[in-house]
Structure formats: structure tokens, C-alpha cells
mmCIF file of C-alpha atoms in Angstrom:
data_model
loop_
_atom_site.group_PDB
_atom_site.id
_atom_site.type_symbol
_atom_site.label_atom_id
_atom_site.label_comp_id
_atom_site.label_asym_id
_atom_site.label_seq_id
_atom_site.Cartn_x
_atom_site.Cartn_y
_atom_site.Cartn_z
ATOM 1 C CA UNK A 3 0.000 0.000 0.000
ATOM 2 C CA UNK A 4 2.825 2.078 0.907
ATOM 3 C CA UNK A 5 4.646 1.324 -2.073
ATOM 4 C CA UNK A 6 1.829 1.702 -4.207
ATOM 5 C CA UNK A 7 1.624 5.554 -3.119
ATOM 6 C CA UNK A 8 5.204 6.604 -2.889
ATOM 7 C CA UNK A 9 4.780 4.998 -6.842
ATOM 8 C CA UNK A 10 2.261 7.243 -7.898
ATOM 9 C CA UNK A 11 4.264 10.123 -5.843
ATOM 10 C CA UNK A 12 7.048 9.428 -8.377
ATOM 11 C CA UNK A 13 4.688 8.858 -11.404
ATOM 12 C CA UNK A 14 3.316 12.647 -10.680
ATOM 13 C CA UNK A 15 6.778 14.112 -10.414
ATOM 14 C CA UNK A 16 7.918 12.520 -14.141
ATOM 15 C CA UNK A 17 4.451 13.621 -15.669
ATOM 16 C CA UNK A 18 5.227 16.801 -14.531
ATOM 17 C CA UNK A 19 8.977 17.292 -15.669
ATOM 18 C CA UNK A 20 8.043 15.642 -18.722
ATOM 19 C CA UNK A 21 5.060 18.071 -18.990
ATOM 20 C CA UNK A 22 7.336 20.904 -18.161
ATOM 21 C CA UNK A 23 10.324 19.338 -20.964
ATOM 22 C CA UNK A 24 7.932 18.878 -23.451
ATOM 23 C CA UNK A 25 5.641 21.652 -23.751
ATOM 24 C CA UNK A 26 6.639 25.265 -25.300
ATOM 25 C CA UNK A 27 3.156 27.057 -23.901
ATOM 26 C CA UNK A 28 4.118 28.631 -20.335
ATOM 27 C CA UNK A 29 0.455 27.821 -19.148
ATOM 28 C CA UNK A 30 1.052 24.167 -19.749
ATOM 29 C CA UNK A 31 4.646 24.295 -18.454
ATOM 30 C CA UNK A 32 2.707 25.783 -14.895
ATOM 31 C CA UNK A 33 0.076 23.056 -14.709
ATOM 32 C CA UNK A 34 3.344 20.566 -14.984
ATOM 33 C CA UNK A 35 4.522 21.939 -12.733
ATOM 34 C CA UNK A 36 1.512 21.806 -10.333
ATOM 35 C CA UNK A 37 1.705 18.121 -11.052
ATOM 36 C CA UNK A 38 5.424 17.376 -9.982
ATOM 37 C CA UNK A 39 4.497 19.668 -6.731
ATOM 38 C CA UNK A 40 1.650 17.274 -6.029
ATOM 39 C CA UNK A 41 3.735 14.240 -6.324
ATOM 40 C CA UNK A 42 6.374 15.601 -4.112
ATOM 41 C CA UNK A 43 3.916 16.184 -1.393
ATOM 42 C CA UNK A 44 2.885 12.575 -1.900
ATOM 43 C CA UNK A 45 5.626 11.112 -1.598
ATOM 44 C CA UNK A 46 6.923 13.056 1.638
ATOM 45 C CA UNK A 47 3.187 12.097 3.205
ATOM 46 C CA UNK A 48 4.140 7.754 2.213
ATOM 47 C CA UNK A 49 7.383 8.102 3.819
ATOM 48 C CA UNK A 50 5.889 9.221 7.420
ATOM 49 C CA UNK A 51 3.281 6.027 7.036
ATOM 50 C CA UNK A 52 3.650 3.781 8.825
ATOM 51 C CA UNK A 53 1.783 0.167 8.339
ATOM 52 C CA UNK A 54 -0.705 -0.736 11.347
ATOM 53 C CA UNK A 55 -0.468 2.825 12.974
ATOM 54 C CA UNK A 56 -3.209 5.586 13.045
ATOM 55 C CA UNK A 57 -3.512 9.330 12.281
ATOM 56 C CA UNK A 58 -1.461 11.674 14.780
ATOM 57 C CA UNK A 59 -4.258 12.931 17.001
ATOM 58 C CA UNK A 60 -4.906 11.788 20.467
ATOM 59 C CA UNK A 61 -8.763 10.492 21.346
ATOM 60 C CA UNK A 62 -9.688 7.531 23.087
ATOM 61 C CA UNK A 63 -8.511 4.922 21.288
ATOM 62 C CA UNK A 64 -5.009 6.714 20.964
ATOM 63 C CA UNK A 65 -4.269 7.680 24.676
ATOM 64 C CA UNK A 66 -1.548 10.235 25.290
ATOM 65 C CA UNK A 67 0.814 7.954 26.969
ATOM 66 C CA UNK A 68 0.344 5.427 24.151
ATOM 67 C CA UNK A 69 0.865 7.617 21.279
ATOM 68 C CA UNK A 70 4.166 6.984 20.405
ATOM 69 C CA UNK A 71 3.872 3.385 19.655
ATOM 70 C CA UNK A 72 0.149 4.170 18.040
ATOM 71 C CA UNK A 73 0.130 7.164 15.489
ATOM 72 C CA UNK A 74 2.700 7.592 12.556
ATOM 73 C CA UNK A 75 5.084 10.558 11.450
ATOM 74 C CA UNK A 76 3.289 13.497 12.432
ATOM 75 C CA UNK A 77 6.772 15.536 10.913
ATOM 76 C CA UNK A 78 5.795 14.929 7.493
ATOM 77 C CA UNK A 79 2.792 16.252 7.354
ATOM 78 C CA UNK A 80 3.725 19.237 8.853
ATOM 79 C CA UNK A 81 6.162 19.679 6.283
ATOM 80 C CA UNK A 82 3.812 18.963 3.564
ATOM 81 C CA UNK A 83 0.852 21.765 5.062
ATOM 82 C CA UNK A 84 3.665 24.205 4.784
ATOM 83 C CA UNK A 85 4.509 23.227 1.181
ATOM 84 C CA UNK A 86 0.868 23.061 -0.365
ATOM 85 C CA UNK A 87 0.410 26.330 1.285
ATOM 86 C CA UNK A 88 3.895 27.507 -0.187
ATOM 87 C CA UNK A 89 2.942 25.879 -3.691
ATOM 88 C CA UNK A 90 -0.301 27.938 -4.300
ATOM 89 C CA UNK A 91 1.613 31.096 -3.819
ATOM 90 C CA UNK A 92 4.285 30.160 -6.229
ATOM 91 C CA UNK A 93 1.375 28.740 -8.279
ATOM 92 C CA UNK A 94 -0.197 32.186 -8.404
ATOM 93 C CA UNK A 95 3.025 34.176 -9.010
ATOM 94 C CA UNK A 96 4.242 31.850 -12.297
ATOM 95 C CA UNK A 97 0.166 32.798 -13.124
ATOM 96 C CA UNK A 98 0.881 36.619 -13.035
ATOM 97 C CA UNK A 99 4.124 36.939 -14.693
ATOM 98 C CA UNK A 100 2.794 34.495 -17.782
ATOM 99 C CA UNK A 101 0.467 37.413 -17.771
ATOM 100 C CA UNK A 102 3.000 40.005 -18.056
ATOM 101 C CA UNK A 103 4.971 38.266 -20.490
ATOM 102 C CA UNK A 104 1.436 37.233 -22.878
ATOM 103 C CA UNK A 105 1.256 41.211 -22.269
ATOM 104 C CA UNK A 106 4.535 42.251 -23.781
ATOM 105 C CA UNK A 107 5.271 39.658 -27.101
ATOM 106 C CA UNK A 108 1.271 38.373 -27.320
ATOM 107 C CA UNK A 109 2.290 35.163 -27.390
ATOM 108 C CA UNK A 110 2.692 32.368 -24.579
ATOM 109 C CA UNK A 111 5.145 30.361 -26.869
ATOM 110 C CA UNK A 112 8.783 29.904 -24.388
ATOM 111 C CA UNK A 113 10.532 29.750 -27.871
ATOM 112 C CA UNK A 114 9.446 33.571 -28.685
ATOM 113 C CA UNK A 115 11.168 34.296 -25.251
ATOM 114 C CA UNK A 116 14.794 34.712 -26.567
ATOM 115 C CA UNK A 117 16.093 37.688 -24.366
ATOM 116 C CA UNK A 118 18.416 36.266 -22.197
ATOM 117 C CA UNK A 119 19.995 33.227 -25.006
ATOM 118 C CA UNK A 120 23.525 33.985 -24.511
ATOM 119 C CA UNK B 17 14.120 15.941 -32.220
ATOM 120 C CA UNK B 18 17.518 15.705 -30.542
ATOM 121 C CA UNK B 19 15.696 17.940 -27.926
ATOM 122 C CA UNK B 20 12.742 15.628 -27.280
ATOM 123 C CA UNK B 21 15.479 12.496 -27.242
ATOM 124 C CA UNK B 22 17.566 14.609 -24.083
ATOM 125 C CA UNK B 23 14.192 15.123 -22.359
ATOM 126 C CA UNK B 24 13.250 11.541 -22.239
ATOM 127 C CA UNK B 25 16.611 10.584 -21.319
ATOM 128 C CA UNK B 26 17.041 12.787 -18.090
ATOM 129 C CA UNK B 27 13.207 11.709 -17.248
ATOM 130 C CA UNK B 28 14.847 7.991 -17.780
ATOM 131 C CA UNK B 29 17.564 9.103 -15.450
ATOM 132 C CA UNK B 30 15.516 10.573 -12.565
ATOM 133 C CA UNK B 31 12.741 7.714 -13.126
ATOM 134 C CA UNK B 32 15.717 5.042 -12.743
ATOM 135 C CA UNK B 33 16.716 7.000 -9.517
ATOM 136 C CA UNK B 34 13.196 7.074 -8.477
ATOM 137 C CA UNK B 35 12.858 3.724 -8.902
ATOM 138 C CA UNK B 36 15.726 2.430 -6.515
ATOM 139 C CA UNK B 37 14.539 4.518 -4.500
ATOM 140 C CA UNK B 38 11.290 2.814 -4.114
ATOM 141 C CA UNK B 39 12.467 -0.778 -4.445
ATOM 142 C CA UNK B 40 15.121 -0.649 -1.488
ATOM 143 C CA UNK B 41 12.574 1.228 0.490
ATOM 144 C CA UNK B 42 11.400 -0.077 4.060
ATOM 145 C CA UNK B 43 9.165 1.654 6.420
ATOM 146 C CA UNK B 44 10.041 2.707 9.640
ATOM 147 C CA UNK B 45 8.615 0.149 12.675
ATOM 148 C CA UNK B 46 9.384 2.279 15.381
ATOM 149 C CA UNK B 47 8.672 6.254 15.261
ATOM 150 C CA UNK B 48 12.542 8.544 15.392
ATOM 151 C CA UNK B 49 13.624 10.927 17.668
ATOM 152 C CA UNK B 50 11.719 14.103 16.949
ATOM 153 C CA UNK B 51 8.196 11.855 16.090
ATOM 154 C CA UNK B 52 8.718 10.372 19.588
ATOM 155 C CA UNK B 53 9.444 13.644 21.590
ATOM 156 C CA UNK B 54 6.242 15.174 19.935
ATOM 157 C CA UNK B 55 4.461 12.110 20.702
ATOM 158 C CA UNK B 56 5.446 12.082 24.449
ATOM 159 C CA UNK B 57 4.838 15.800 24.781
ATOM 160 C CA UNK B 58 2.724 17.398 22.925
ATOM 161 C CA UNK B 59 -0.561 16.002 25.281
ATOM 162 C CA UNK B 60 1.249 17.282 28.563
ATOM 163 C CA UNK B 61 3.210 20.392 27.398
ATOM 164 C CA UNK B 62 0.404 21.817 24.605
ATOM 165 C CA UNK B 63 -2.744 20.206 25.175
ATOM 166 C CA UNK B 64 -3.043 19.890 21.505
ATOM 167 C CA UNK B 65 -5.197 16.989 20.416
ATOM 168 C CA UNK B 66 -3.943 17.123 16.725
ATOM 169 C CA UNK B 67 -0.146 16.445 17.280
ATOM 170 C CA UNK B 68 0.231 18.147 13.977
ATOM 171 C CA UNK B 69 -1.474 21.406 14.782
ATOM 172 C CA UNK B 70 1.116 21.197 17.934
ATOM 173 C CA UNK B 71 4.269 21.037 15.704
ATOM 174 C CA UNK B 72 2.909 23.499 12.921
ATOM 175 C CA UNK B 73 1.504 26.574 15.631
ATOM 176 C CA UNK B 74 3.841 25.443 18.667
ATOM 177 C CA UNK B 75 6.810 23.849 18.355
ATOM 178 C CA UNK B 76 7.431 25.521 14.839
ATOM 179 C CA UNK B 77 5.485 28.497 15.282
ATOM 180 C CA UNK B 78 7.913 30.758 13.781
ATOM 181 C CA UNK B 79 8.384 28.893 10.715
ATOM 182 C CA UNK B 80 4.375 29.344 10.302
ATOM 183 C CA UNK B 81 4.952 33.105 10.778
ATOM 184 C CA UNK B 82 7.084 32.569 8.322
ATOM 185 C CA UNK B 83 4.973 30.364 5.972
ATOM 186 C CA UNK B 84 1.841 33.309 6.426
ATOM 187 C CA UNK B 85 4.755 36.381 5.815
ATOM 188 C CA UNK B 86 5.369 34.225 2.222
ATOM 189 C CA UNK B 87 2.199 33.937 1.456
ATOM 190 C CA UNK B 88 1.504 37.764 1.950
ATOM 191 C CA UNK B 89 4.468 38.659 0.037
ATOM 192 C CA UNK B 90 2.725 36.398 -3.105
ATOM 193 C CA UNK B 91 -0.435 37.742 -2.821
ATOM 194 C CA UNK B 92 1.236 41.560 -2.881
ATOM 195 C CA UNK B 93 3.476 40.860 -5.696
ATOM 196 C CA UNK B 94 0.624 39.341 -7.359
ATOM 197 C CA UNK B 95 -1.393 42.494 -7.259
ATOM 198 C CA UNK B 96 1.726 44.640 -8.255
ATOM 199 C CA UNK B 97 2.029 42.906 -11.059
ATOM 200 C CA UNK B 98 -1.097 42.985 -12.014
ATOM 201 C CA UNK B 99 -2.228 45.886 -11.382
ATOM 202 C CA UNK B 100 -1.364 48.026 -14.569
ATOM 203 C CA UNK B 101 -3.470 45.400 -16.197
ATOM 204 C CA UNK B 102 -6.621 46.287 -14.290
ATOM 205 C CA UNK B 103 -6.190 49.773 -14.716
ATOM 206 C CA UNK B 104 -5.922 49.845 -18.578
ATOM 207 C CA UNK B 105 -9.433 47.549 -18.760
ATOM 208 C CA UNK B 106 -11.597 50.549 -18.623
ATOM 209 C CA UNK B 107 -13.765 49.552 -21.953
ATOM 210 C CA UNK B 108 -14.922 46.055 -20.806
ATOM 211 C CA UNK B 109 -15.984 43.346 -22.891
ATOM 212 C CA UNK B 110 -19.478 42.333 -22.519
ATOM 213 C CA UNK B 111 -19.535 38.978 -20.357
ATOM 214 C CA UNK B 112 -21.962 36.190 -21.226
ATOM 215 C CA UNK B 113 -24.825 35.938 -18.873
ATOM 216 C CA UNK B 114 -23.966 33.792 -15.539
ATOM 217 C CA UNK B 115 -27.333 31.697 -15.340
ATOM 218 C CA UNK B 116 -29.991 30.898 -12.909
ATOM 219 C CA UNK B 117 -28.498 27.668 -11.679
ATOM 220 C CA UNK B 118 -25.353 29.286 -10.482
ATOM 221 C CA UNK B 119 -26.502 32.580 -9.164
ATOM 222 C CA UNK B 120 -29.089 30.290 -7.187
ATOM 223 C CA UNK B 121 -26.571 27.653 -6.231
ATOM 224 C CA UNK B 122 -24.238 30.523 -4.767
ATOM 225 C CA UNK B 123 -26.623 32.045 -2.890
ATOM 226 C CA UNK B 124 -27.403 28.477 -1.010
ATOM 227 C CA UNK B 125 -23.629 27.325 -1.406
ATOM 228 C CA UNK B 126 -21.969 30.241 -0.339
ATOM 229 C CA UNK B 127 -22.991 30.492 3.200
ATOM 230 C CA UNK B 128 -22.402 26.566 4.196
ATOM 231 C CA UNK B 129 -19.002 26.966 2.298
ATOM 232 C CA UNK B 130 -18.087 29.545 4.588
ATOM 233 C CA UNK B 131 -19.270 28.294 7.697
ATOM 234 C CA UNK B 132 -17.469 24.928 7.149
ATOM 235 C CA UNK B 133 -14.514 26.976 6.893
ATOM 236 C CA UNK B 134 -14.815 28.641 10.164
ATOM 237 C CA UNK B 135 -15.576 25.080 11.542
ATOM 238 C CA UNK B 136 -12.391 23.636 10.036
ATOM 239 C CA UNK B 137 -10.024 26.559 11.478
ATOM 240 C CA UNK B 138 -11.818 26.544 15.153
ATOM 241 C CA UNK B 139 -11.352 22.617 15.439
ATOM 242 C CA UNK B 140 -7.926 22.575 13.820
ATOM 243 C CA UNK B 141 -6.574 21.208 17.491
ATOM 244 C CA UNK B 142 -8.745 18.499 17.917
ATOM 245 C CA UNK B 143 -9.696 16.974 13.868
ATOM 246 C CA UNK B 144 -7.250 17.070 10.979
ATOM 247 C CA UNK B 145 -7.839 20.574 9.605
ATOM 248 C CA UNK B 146 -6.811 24.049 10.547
ATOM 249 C CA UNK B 147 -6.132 27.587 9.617
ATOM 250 C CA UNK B 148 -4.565 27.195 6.346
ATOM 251 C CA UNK B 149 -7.403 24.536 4.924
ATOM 252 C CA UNK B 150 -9.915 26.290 6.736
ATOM 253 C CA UNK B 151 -8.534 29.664 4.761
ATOM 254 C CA UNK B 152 -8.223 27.530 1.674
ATOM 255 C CA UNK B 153 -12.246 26.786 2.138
ATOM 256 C CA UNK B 154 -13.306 30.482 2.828
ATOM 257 C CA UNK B 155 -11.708 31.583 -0.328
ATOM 258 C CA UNK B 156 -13.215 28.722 -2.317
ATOM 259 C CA UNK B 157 -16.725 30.023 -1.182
ATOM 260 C CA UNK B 158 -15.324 33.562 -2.831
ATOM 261 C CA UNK B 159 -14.402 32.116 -5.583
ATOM 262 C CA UNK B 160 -17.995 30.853 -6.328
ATOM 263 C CA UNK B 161 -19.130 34.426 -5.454
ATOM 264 C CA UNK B 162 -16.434 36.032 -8.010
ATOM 265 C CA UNK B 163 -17.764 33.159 -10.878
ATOM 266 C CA UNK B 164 -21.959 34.029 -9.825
ATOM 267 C CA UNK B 165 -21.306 37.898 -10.107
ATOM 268 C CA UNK B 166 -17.996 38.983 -11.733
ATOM 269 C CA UNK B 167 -18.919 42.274 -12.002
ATOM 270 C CA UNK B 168 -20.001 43.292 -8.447
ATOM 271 C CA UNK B 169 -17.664 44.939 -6.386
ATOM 272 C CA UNK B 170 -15.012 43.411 -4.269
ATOM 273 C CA UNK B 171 -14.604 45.061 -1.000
ATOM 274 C CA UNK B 172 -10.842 45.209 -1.074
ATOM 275 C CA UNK B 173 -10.797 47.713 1.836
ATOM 276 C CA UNK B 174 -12.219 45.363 4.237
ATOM 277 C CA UNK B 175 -10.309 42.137 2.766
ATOM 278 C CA UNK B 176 -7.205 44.090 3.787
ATOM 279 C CA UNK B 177 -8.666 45.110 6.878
ATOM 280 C CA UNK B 178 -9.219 41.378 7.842
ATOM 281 C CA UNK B 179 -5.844 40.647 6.606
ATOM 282 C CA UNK B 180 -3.915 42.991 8.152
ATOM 283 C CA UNK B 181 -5.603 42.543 11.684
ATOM 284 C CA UNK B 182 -5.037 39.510 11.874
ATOM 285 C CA UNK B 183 -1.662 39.547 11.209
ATOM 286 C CA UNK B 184 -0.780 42.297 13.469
ATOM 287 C CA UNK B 185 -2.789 39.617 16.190
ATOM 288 C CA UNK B 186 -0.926 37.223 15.357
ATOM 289 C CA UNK B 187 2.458 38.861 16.026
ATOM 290 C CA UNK B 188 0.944 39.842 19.329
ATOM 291 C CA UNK B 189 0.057 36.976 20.674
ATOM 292 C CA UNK B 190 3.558 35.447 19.788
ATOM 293 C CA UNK B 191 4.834 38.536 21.671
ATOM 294 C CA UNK B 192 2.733 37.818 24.866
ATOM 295 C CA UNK B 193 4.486 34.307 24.764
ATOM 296 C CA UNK B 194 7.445 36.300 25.096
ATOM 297 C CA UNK B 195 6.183 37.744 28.442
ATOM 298 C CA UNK B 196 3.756 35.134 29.644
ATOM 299 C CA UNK B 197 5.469 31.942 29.004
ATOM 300 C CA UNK B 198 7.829 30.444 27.686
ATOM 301 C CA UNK B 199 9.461 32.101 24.352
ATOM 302 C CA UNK B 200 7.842 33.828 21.454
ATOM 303 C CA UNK B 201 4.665 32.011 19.764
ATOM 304 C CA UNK B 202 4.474 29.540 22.667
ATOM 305 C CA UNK B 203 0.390 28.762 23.349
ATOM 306 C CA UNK B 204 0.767 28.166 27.018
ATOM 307 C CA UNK B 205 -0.392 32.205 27.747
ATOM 308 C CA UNK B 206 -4.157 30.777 28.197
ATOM 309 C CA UNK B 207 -4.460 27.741 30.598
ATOM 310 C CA UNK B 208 -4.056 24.342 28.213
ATOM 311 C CA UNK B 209 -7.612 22.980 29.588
ATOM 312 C CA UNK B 210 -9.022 19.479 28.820
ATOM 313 C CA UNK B 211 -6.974 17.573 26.124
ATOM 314 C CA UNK B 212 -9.793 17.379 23.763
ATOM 315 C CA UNK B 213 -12.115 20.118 24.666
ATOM 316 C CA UNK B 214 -12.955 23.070 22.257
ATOM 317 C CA UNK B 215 -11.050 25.717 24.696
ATOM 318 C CA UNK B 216 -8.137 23.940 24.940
ATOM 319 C CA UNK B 217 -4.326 24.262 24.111
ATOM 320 C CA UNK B 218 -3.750 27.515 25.293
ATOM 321 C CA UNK B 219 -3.788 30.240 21.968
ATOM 322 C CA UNK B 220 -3.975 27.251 19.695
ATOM 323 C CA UNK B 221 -7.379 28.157 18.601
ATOM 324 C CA UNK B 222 -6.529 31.796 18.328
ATOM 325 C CA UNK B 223 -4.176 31.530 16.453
ATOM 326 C CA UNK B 224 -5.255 29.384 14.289
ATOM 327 C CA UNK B 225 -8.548 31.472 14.143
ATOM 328 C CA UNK B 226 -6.683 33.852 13.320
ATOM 329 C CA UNK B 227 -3.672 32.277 10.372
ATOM 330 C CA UNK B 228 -7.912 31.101 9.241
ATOM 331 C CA UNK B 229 -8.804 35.007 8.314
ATOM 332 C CA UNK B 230 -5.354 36.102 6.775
ATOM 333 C CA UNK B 231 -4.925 32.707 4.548
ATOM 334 C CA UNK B 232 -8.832 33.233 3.297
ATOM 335 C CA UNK B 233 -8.146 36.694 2.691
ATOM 336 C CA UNK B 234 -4.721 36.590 1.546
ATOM 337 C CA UNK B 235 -6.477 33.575 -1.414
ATOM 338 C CA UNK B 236 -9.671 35.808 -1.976
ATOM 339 C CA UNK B 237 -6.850 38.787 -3.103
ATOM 340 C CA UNK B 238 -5.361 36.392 -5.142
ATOM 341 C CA UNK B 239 -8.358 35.286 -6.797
ATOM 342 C CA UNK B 240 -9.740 38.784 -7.288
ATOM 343 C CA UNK B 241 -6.628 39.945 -8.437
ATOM 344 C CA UNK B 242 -6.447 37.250 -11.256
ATOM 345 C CA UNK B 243 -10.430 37.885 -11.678
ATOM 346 C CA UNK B 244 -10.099 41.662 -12.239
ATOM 347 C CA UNK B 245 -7.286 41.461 -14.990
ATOM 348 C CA UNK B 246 -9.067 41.502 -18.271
ATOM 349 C CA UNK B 247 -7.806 39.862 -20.849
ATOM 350 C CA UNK B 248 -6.089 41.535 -23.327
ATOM 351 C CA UNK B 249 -7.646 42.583 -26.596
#
């Protein structure tokens, strides 16, 4: 089960850099690499599973004193609230300056972009 | 050609790192170091139910200031850059009419939406949500207002207002934990309470209330922002 997430983790990320490789349109370069964000954050979440252990909060069935041997990584997911959160704003940002650049050549083609070719 | 080959070759070479990753890959039986100390303390020293919520407001509150003062600075770049845009759309296109079935569904939709967003922020110490999903909710019920009228006004005054206050809360309350208790951001100001109980965990709920406002706001700028900037002719 494990396995079978931390696979489509790594699936995500190759879509994505092969979405990002592949296509010249800067919109569909973002949304690959929405996709390759998503599988990272999948990926960290597997690693902190743990088979036969439950969800980091504390109730009844996981007593306070018992937690350690009960509940899996509660680290990862930490990590990974930060980086969704993190990922929208750099989401939104590649959003506004592919605005600015459609603005200034009228074209969303990466090829057109050939300022900075040395 | 030659291009396409180099891309599937590097995606070869980080899939055939990928996969020895995964093959040679054996979860953990017994929880490390950190995992264990949160797991030990978190019930006696924050009184946080969600051991998560504990770690992200807590234990690594700063790096959540942090993590809010990020997504501020995105959501004020975005309007920067955006903002000559909105100004030159003076002559606007005329917009296809929005239909019954969504200015109806908004008006039922919008409210719930909302109020299951204050619900996820409020609990985020005792169920698996908090400010930042909670947030993420709020501004989802905006963006169903921005799609049912798109040409109403958006009360950026007020959406700034929210934001700002709660910011400026948020920095005080980490300050009080500077005088109170134990160092800046810790919860422990207010008394922890009942491990489970709605008041509980010290400023938990505050400040999660709180990170609940500015991350709704801080997405419904974001969304206006991109709403507002017409597309160009």
C-alpha cells in the first residue's frame, strides 16, 4: 500500500517534468509543474506512514501515553501543510508573470522568449 | 528531435533514480527521535489533540509566521504585477450571462461553504484541519461568489482590513508568549484545559482562528486579483 503511493508520488513528479520538458506554452509548463508539486507532497506524506499505525491525534482509542507506539510521522505532514500552502503562492506568481509576459510579445510560446539566449 | 530524445533521457535518469529509490525502500517500525518527543509531549506540554497542529503553531510556530509572511508577500506581488493590467481595462468586454443555476446555487452554497470553513479553522486542534485549509475553504466560497457575479464589487478595503488585523494579532500573541510563558509564539499564555475540549491548548485556537482570516483573505486577493485582470484585446 505504501509502495503503491510513494509509486504514484514518483509517477506525478515525471508527468510533470516531462510536462514541463515537453511543452513550449508557459500555461502548460505551470500546470506541470503543479503536477510534480503534487507528487512531491505525496511522496513526503508515504514516507511518514507507517503500516498498522493511526492518524497523529490523540482520542480515546489513541491515549496520550500510548501515542508513540500508536500514530505515525506526524513531521511529514507538517512539512507537507507548509509546502501546499507555499505551492499555491508560487502557483499564483508563475500565473501573473505568464500574464506580463502574454502582455509584452502576445504570445505564450517559451521559444518567442529569446532575451536572455547567450 | 535531438531535444525531445535529451528530455526523455534525463526523465529515464531521474525515473531510474526514483525507482531504486522505491524498491530498497522499508518503512520505519518504530517512530525517530523528533516523532517520539512530539508524541510524548505534545498532550502534557500543549494540550493539543492534533499532534500536527502542535508542531505546525507550537513547536514551529515561527516557521508558520514565516509560511503566512510568504504567502503575503505572493499575494502583494501578485497584485503589483497585475495591477497596470486592471487599470488599462476601462472599456470592458461584454460577459456572457452567468445563469440561474449558479446565481441560485451561490446564494445556497456560499454560506455553508463559509461556515465549514470557520468550523475547520476553530477545530484545527482536535480533527485534521486548521487555519490554512480552513482559509483555503473560505476563499473557495469567494471564488464561487467572483464566478456568480464577476462584475459586483469586491470590498478590497475590508479584505485588507481582515488581513492585516489579523496579522498584526498574530504577532501579538507570539509577543505575549514572550512575556507570559515560555518564548515567542508559545500557546501556554491561556491555561491548556481538557486535552480534547474546544477551549483547549492555550492560543492554539486563536491563532489558528486567526492564520484562518489572513490565509482566506490573503487567497480571496489572489483570486480577485487574477479575476479583475481583463484579458487583453
Amino acid at each position: 500500500m505504501i509502495h503503491l503511493a510513494m509509486a504514484t508520488g514518483f509517477l506525478l513528479i515525471l508527468i510533470g517534468f516531462y510536462g514541463a520538458v515537453s511543452n513550449r506554452n508557459i500555461l502548460r509548463m505551470i500546470v506541470a509543474f503543479t503536477i510534480a508539486d503534487s507528487g512531491v507532497n505525496l511522496v513526503i506524506v508515504a514516507i511518514g506512514y507507517m503500516p498498522g499505525r493511526t492518524a497523529p491525534i490523540l482520542d480515546a482509542t489513541v491515549k496520550a501515553g500510548y501515542a508513540a507506539a500508536r500514530i505515525i510521522d506526524p513531521v511529514p505532514q507538517a512539512l507537507v501543510l507548509t509546502a501546499i500552502v507555499i505551492g499555491v503562492g508560487v502557483t499564483a506568481l508563475m500565473l501573473a508573470y505568464a500574464y506580463k509576459l502574454y502582455e509584452k510579445k502576445r504570445s505564450l510560446d517559451i521559444a518567442k522568449f529569446t532575451e536572455l539566449r547567450g | 528531435m535531438v531535444k525531445r530524445l535529451g528530455a526523455l533521457l534525463l526523465l529515464l535518469a531521474i525515473g531510474g533514480i526514483f525507482t531504486s529509490l522505491l524498491v530498497g525502500y522499508v518503512p520505519d517500525t518504530e517512530l525517530n527521535d523528533t516523532a517520539r518527543y512530539y508524541a510524548y509531549h505534545t498532550a502534557a506540554d500543549i494540550g493539543s489533540a492534533n499532534i500536527v497542529t502542535a508542531i505546525v503553531i507550537t513547536y514551529r510556530g515561527l516557521d508558520t509566521l514565516g509560511e503566512v509572511t510568504v504567502l503575503f508577500l505572493a499575494a502583494a506581488i501578485l497584485g503589483l504585477v497585475l495591477a497596470r493590467g486592471r487599470r488599462q481595462a476601462q472599456a470592458r468586454r461584454a460577459l456572457t450571462p452567468v445563469g440561474e443555476l449558479l446565481t441560485t446555487g451561490s446564494r445556497v452554497l456560499v454560506p455553508l461553504i463559509m461556515l465549514l470553513g470557520v468550523y475547520v479553522f476553530i477545530n484545527g486542534h482536535l480533527t485534521p484541519g486548521g487555519g490554512f485549509q480552513g482559509g483555503a475553504v473560505i476563499a473557495s466560497g469567494v471564488l464561487l461568489l467572483l464566478l456568480a457575479g464577476p462584475r459586483k464589487p469586491f470590498a478590497h478595503s475590508l479584505i485588507a482590513a481582515v488581513e492585516s488585523l489579523a496579522g498584526v494579532f498574530y504577532v501579538v500573541i507570539g509577543l505575549m508568549g514572550l512575556v507570559l510563558a515560555g518564548g515567542f509564539l508559545d500557546s501556554r499564555v491561556l491555561p491548556l484545559g481538557v486535552l480534547g475540549a474546544l477551549f483547549s491548548a492555550g492560543t492554539i485556537p486563536i491563532i489558528y482562528t486567526l492564520i484562518g482570516l489572513k490565509v482566506g483573505a490573503e487567497f480571496s486577493v489572489m483570486l480577485s486579483d487574477l479575476a479583475e485582470t481583463e484579458e487583453l484585446g
